[in-house]
Short mmCIF file of C-alpha atoms in Angstrom, two decimals:
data_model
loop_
_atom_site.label_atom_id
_atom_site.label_comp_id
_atom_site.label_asym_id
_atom_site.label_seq_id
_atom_site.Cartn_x
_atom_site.Cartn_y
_atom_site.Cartn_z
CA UNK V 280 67.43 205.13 108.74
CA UNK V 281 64.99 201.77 108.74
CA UNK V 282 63.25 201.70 112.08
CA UNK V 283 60.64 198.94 113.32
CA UNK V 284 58.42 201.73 115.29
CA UNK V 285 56.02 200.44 118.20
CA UNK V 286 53.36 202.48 119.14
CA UNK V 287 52.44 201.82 123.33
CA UNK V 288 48.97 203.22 124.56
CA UNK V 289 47.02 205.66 122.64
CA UNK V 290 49.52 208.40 122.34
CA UNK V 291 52.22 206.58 121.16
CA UNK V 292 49.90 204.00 118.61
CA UNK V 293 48.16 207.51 117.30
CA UNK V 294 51.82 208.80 116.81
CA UNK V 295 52.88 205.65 114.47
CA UNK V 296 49.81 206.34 112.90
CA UNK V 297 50.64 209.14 111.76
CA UNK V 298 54.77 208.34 110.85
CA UNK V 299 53.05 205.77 108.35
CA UNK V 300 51.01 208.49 106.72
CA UNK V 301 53.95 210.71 106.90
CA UNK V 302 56.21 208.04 105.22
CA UNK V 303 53.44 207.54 102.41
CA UNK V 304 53.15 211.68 101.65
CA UNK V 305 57.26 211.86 101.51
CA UNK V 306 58.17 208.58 100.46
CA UNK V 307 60.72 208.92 102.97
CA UNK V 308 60.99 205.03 103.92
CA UNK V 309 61.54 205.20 107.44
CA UNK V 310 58.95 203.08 108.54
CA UNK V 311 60.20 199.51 108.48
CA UNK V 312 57.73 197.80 110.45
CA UNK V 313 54.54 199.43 112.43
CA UNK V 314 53.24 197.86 115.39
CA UNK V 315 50.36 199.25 117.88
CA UNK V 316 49.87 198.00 121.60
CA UNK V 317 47.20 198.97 123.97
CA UNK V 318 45.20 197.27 126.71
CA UNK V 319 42.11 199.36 125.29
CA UNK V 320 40.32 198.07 122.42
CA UNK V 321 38.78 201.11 121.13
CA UNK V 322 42.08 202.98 120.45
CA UNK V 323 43.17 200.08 118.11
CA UNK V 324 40.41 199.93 116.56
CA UNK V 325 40.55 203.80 115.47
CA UNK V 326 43.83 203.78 114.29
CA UNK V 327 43.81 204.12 110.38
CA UNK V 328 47.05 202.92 108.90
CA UNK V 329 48.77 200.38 111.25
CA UNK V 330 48.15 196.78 109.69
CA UNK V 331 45.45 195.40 111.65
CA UNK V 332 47.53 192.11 112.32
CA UNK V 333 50.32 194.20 113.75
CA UNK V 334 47.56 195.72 116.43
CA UNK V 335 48.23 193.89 119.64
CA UNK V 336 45.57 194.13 122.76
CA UNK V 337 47.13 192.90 125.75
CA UNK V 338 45.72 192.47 129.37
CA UNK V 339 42.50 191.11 128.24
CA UNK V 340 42.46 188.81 131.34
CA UNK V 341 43.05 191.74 133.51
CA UNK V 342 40.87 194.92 132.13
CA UNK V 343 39.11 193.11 129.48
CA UNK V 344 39.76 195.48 126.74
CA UNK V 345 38.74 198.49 128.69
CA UNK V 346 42.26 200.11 129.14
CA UNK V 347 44.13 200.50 132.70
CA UNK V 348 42.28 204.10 133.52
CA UNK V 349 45.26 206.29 133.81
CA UNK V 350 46.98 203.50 135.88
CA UNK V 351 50.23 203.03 135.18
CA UNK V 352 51.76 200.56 137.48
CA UNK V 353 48.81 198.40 136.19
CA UNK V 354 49.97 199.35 132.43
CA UNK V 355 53.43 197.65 133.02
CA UNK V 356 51.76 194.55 135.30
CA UNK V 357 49.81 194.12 131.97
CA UNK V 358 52.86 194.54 129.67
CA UNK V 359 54.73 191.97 132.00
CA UNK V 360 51.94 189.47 131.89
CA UNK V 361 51.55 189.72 128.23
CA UNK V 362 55.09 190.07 126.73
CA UNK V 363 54.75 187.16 124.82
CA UNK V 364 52.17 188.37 122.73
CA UNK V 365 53.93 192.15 121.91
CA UNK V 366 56.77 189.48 120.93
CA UNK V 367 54.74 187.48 118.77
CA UNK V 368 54.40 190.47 116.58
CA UNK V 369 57.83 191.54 116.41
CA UNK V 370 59.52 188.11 115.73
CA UNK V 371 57.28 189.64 112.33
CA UNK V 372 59.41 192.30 111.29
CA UNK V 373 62.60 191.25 109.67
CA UNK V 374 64.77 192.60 112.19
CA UNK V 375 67.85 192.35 109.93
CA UNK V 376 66.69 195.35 107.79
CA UNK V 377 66.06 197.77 110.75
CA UNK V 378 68.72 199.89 112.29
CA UNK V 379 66.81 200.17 115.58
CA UNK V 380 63.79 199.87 117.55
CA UNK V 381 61.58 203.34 118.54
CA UNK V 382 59.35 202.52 121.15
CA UNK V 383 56.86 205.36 121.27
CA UNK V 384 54.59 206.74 124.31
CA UNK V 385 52.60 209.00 125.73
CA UNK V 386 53.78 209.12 129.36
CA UNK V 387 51.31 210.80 131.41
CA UNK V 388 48.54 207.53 131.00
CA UNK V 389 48.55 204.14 131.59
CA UNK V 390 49.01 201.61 129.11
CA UNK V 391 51.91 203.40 127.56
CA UNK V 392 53.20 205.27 130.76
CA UNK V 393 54.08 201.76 132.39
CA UNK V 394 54.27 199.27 129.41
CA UNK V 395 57.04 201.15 126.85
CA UNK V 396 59.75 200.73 129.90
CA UNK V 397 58.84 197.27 130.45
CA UNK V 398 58.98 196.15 126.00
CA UNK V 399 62.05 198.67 126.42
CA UNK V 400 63.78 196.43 128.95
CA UNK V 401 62.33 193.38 126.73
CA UNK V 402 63.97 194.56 123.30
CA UNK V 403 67.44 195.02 124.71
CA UNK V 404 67.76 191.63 126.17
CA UNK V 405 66.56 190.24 122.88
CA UNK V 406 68.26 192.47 120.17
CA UNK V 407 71.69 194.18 119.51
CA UNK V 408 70.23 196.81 117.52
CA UNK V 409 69.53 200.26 119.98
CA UNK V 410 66.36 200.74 121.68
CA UNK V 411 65.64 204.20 121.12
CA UNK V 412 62.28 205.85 123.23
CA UNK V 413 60.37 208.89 122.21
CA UNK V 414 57.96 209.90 125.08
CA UNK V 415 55.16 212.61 125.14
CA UNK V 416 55.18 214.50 128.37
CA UNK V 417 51.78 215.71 129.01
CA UNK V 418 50.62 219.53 129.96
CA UNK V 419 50.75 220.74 133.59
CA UNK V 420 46.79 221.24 132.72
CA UNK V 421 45.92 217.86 132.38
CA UNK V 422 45.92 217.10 136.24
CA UNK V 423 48.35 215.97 138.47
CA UNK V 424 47.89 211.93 138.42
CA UNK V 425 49.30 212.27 134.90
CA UNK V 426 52.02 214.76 135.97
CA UNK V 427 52.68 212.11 138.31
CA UNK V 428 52.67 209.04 135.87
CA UNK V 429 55.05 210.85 133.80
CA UNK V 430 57.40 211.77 136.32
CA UNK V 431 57.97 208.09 137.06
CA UNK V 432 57.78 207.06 133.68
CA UNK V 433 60.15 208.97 132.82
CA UNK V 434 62.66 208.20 135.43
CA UNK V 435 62.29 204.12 134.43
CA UNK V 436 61.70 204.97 130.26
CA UNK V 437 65.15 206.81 130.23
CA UNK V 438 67.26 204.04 131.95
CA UNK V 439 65.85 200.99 129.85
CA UNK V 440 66.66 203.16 126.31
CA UNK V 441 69.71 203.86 124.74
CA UNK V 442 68.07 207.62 124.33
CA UNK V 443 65.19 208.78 125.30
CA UNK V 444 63.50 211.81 122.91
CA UNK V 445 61.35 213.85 124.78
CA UNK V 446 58.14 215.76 123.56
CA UNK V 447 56.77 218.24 125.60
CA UNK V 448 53.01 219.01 125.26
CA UNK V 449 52.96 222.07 127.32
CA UNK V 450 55.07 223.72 125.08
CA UNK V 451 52.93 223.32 121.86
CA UNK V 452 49.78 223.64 122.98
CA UNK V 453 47.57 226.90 122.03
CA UNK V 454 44.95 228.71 123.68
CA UNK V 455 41.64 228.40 122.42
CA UNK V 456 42.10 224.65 120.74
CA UNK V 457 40.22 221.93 120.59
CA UNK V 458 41.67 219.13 122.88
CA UNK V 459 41.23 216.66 119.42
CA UNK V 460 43.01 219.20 117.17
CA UNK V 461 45.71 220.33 119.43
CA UNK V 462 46.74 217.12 119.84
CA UNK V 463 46.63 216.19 115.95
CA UNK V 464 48.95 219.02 115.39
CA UNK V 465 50.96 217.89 118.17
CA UNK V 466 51.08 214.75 116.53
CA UNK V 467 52.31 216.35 112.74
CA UNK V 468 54.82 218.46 114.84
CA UNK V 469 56.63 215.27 116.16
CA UNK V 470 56.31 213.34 112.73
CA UNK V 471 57.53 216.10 110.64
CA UNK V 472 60.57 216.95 112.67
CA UNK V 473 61.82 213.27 113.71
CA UNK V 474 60.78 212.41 109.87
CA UNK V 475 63.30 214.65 108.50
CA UNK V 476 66.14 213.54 111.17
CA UNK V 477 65.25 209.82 110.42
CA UNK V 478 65.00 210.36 106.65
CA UNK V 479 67.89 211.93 105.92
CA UNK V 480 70.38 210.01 104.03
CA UNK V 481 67.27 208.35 102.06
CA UNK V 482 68.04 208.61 98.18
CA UNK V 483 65.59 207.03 95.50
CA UNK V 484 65.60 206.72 91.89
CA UNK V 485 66.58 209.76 90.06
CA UNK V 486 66.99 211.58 93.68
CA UNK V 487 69.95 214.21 94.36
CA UNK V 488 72.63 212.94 96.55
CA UNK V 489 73.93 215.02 99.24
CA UNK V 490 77.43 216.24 99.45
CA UNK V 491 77.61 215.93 103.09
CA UNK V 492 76.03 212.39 103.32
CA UNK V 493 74.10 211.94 107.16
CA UNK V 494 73.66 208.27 107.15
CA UNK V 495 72.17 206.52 110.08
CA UNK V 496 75.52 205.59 111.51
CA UNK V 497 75.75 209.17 112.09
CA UNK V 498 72.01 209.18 114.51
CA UNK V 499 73.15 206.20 116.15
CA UNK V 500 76.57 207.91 116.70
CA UNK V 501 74.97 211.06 118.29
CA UNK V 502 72.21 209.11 120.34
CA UNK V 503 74.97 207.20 121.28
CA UNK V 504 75.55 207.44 125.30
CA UNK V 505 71.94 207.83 126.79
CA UNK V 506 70.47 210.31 127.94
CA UNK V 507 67.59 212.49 127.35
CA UNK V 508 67.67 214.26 123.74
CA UNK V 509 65.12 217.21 122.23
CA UNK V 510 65.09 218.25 118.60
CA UNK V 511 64.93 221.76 117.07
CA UNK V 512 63.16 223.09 113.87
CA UNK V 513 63.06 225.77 111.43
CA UNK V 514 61.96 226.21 107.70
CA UNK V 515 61.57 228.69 105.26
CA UNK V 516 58.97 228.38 102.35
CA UNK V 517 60.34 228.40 99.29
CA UNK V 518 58.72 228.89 95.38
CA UNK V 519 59.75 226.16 93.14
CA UNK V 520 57.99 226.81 90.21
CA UNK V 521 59.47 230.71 89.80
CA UNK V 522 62.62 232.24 89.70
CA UNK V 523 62.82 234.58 92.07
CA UNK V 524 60.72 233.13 94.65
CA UNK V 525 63.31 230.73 96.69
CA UNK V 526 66.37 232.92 95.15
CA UNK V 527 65.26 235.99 95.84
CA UNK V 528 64.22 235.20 99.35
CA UNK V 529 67.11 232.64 100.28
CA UNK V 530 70.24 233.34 98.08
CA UNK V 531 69.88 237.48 96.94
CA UNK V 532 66.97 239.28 94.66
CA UNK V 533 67.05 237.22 92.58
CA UNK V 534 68.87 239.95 89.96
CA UNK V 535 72.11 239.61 88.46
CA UNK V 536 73.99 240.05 91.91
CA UNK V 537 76.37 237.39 90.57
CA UNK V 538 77.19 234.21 91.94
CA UNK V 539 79.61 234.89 94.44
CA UNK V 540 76.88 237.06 96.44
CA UNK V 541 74.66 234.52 95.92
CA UNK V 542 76.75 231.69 97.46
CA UNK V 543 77.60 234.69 100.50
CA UNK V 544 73.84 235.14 100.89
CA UNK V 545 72.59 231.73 100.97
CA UNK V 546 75.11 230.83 103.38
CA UNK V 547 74.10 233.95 105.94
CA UNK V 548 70.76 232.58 105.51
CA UNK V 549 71.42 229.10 106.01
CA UNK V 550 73.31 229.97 109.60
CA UNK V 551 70.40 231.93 110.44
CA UNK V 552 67.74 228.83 109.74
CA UNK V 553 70.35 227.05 111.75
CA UNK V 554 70.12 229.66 115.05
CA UNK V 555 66.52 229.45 114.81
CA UNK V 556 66.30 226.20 114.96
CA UNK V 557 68.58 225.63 117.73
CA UNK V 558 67.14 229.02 119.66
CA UNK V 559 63.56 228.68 118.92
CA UNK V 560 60.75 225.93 120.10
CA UNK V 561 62.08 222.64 120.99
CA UNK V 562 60.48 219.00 121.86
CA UNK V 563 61.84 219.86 124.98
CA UNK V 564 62.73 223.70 126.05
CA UNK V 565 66.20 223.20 127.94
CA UNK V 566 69.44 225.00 127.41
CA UNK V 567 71.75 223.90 124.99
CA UNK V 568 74.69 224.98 126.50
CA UNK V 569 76.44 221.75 127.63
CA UNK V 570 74.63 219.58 125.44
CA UNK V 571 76.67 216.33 124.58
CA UNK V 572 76.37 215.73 121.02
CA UNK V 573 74.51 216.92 118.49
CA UNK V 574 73.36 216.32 114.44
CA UNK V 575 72.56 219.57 111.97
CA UNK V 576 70.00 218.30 108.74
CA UNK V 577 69.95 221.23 106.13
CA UNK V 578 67.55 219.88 104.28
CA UNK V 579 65.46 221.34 101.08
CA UNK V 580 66.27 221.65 96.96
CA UNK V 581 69.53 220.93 96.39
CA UNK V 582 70.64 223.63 94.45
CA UNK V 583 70.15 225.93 97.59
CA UNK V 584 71.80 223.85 100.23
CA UNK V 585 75.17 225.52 100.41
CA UNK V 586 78.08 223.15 102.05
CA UNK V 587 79.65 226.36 103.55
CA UNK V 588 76.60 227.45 105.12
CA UNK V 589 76.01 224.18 106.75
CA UNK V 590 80.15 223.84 108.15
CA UNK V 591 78.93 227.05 109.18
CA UNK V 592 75.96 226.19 111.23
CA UNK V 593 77.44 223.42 112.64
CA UNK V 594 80.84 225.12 114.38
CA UNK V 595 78.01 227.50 115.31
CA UNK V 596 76.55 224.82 116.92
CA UNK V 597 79.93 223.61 118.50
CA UNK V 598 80.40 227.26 119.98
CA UNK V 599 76.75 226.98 121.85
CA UNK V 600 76.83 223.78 122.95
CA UNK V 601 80.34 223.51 123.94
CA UNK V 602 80.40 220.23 122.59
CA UNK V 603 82.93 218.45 120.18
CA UNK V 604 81.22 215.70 118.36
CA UNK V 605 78.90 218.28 116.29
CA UNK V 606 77.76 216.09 113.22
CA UNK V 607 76.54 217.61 109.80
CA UNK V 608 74.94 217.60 106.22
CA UNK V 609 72.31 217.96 103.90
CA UNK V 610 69.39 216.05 102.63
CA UNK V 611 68.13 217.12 99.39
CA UNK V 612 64.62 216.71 99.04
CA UNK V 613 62.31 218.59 96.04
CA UNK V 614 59.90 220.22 98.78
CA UNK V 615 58.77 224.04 98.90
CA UNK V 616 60.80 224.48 101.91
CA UNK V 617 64.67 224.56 103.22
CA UNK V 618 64.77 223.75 107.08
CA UNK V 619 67.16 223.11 109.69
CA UNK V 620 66.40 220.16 112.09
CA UNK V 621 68.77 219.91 115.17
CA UNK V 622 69.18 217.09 116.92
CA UNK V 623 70.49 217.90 120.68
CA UNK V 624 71.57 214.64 123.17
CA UNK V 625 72.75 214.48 126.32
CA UNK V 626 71.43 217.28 127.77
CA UNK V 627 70.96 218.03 131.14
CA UNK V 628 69.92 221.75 131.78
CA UNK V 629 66.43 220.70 131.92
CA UNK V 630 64.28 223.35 133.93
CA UNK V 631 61.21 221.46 132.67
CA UNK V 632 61.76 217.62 134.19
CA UNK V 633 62.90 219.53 137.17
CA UNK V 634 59.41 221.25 137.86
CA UNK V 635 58.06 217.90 136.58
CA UNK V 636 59.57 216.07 139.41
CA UNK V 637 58.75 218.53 142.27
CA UNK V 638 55.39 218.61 141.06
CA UNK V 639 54.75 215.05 140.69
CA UNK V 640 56.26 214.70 144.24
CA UNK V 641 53.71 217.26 145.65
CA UNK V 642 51.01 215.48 143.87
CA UNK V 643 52.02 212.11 145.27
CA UNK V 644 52.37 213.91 149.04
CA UNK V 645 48.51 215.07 148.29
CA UNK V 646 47.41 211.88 146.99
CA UNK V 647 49.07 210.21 150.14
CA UNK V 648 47.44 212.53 152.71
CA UNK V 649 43.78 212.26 150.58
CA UNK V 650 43.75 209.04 151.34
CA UNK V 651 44.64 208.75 154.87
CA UNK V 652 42.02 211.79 155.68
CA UNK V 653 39.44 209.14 153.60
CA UNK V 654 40.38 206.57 155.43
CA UNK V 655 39.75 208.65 158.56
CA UNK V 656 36.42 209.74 157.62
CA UNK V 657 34.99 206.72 156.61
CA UNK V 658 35.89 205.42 159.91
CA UNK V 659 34.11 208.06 161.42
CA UNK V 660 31.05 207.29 159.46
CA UNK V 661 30.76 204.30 160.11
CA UNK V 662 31.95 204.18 163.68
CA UNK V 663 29.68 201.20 165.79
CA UNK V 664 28.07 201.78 169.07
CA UNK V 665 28.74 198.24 170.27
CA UNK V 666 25.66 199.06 172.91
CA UNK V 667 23.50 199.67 169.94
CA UNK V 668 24.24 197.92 166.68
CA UNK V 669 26.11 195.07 166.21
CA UNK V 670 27.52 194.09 163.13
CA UNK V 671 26.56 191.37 160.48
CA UNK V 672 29.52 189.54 160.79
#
C-alpha cells in the first residue's frame, strides 16, 4: 500500500519521521510522499528524515513560529488560515501513485490536536482517494488540558476520516522511563506494527510471493465504513542461519518428526501467534467482541507461514469478533521473526474513550469554575473605594 503520510504537530511529524526510517531499514515502500506541519519552528527543524522542502510552518502571522501552547482551537484557526500553504505541498506528491492519505497526530496538543481534523476535512473535498487518521491519545498523567484536547479532537478527527487508528499512550508507557525514550519507543511500536499492515502485499526483485496475497484493496476494504480501528501484535524470534532454531521452536524439534507433524505444529503455533495478537496489548485496549471487520498479516520466512494455520487464525478471529468480513494472508518477508498483526475496525466496546470523555468533561467543568472563582477574586482585589481612589480612566 503507497500512502502520501502527513505528519501534524510534533507527535504526528516525529511519527513520519520515523515511518521514513522504518521504510529505509525494511525496504518496505510504503512511504510515498512525507510531509511535516507544525506552527512551531523548532520541531521541524529537529526532524531528521522528512525532506526539508516538504516541512511546512504555518501560523507565522499568528504565533510567529512559537507553536499554539497546548491550544488547540488555536491549532485549527491556524490550519484554517493557512490551508493554502499545507496544499502547496501536497499538489507535490503525485497523487496518482498513492492509495490514500494518513494524516497523523498527536491529539492531546495543539497544533496537531486542532489542525489534522481541519487538512482531514480539506483532503476529502479535494481527493477521491480515503483519508485515513492515526491519532496518539495521550496518558491520563500528562494533565487534564490535554485529556481535554484529545477528547474533542477526537470526537471532530473521527468524523472528517474514513477511519480513524487510535494509539493509546497510557497503555505503553513504563514505569521508571525517560519521558524522551518512552516516547521513542512509543514511536517504533506504532511504525513497526502499522508498517507491517501497510507493507504487506509489497514484493521486490527476487522476493517470495505470498499464497494468500493481502493487497491494499483488502485495507481499504476493512477500513472501509468509519469508525475507530486498533491494531494487535505478536512475534516470535526466529534463527535463520541454523536449523533447528525457527523449526525447532515454530514447526517441531527440529528431528525427523516428519512432515506431516511439522505442517500440524506450525499451524498450532501459528493460531496461537494469532490469539496473542488479538488478546494481548493493543493501540487501543477495547473488546473485540463485536468488532466490524477485521485483516490477519502472518507475516515472516516463507517457508514457515503455513496457509492452514492462517484460515485457521482467521475463522478464529470470525468466532471472537462475531464478525463476517474476516480478511487474511501472508507476507513473506526474510526477517528473524514470524508475527501476527491484526487489524480490528469498527469497534465500539471502548472502555478507554469512555473514561476519556468523562474525564475531559470533569476537566472542562474545573476549568470553567477556575475561572469564574478568578474572575471573582480579582474583582475583589481590586475592588475601588469610590470615596478614596478614583480610577485613571
Amino acid at each position: 500500500m503507497k500512502l502520501a503520510m502527513i505528519g501534524f504537530g510534533q507527535a504526528g511529524g516525529k511519527i513520519v519521521d520515523r515511518f521514513l526510517d522504518y521504510d529505509d531499514r525494511t525496504g518496505s515502500g510504503i512511504v510515498r510522499a512525507a510531509i511535516a506541519v507544525n506552527s512551531a519552528k523548532a520541531d521541524l527543524i529537529g526532524l531528521d528524515n522528512i525532506p526539508q522542502e516538504n516541512r511546512v510552518l504555518i501560523g507565522q502571522a499568528r504565533v510567529k513560529g512559537h507553536g499554539v501552547g497546548a491550544d488547540n482551537e488555536l491549532g485549527a484557526e491556524v490550519a484554517e488560515e493557512d490551508i493554502d500553504e499545507v496544499q502547496n505541498a501536497i499538489d507535490a506528491i503525485p497523487t496518482h501513485e498513492v492509495d490514500a492519505f494518513l494524516v497523523v497526530a498527536g491529539m492531546g496538543g495543539g497544533t496537531g490536536s486542532g489542525g489534522a481534523p481541519v487538512l482531514a476535512k480539506h483532503l476529502k473535498r479535494i481527493y477521491t482517494i480515503p483519508v485515513y487518521g492515526l491519532g496518539v491519545l495521550p496518558g491520563t498523567d500528562e494533565g487534564g488540558i490535554y485529556t481535554l484536547n484529545a477528547a474533542r479532537s477526537f470526537q471532530t478527527f473521527v468524523r472528517e476520516v474514513d477511519n480513524l487508528m487510535v494509539f493509546d499512550n497510557d497503555s505503553w508507557r513504563q514505569t521508571g522511563e525517560s519521558v524522551e525514550g518512552g516516547y521513542d519507543q512509543i514511536n517504533e511500536e506504532i511504525v513497526r506494527r502499522f508498517g507491517i499492515l501497510f507493507g504487506a502485499g509489497e514484493v521486490g526483485d527476487g522476493q517470495e510471493v505470498a499464497e494468500s496475497v493481502v493487497d491494499s484493496s483488502e485495507i481499504i476494504n476493512t477500513l472501509s465504513g468509519g469508525g475507530v480501528s486498533t491494531v494487535g501484535f505478536a512475534s516470535e524470534e526466529v534463527d535463520l542461519n541454523s536449523g533447528g532454531g525457527l523449526l525447532s521452536r515454530f514447526t517441531g524439534d527440529g528431528g525427523g518428526s516428519g512432515d506431516d507433524l511439522d505442517a500440524a505444529n506450525t499451524t498450532n503455533r501459528i493460531t496461537s501467534l494469532v490469539r496473542k495478537a488479538a488478546l494481548g496489548r493493543l493501540t487501543l485496549p477495547c473488546e473485540i467482541e463485536g468488532t466490524e471487520r477485521a485483516l490477519l498479516v502472518l507475516s515472516g520466512p516463507p517457508e514457515y507461514l503455513n496457509r492452514k494455520g492462517i484460515e485457521r487464525g482467521r475463522k478464529w478471529l470470525e468466532e471472537e469478533t462475531g464478525s463476517m468480513e474476516v480478511r487474511g494472508g501472508d507476507f513473506p518477508r526474510e526477517e528473524p521473526e514470524v508475527s501476527a498483526a491484526i487489524l480490528l475496525s469498527g469497534v465500539t466496546n471502548v472502555p478507554r474513550i469512555k473514561r476519556l470523555q468523562q474525564v475531559a468533561i470533569e476537566a472542562q467543568d474545573n476549568i470553567d469554575d477556575i475561572q469564574q472563582e478568578s474572575e471573582e477574586n480579582l474583582e475583589e482585589l481590586v475592588e475601588d473605594d469610590e470615596d478614596e481612589l478614583e480610577p485613571l480612566f
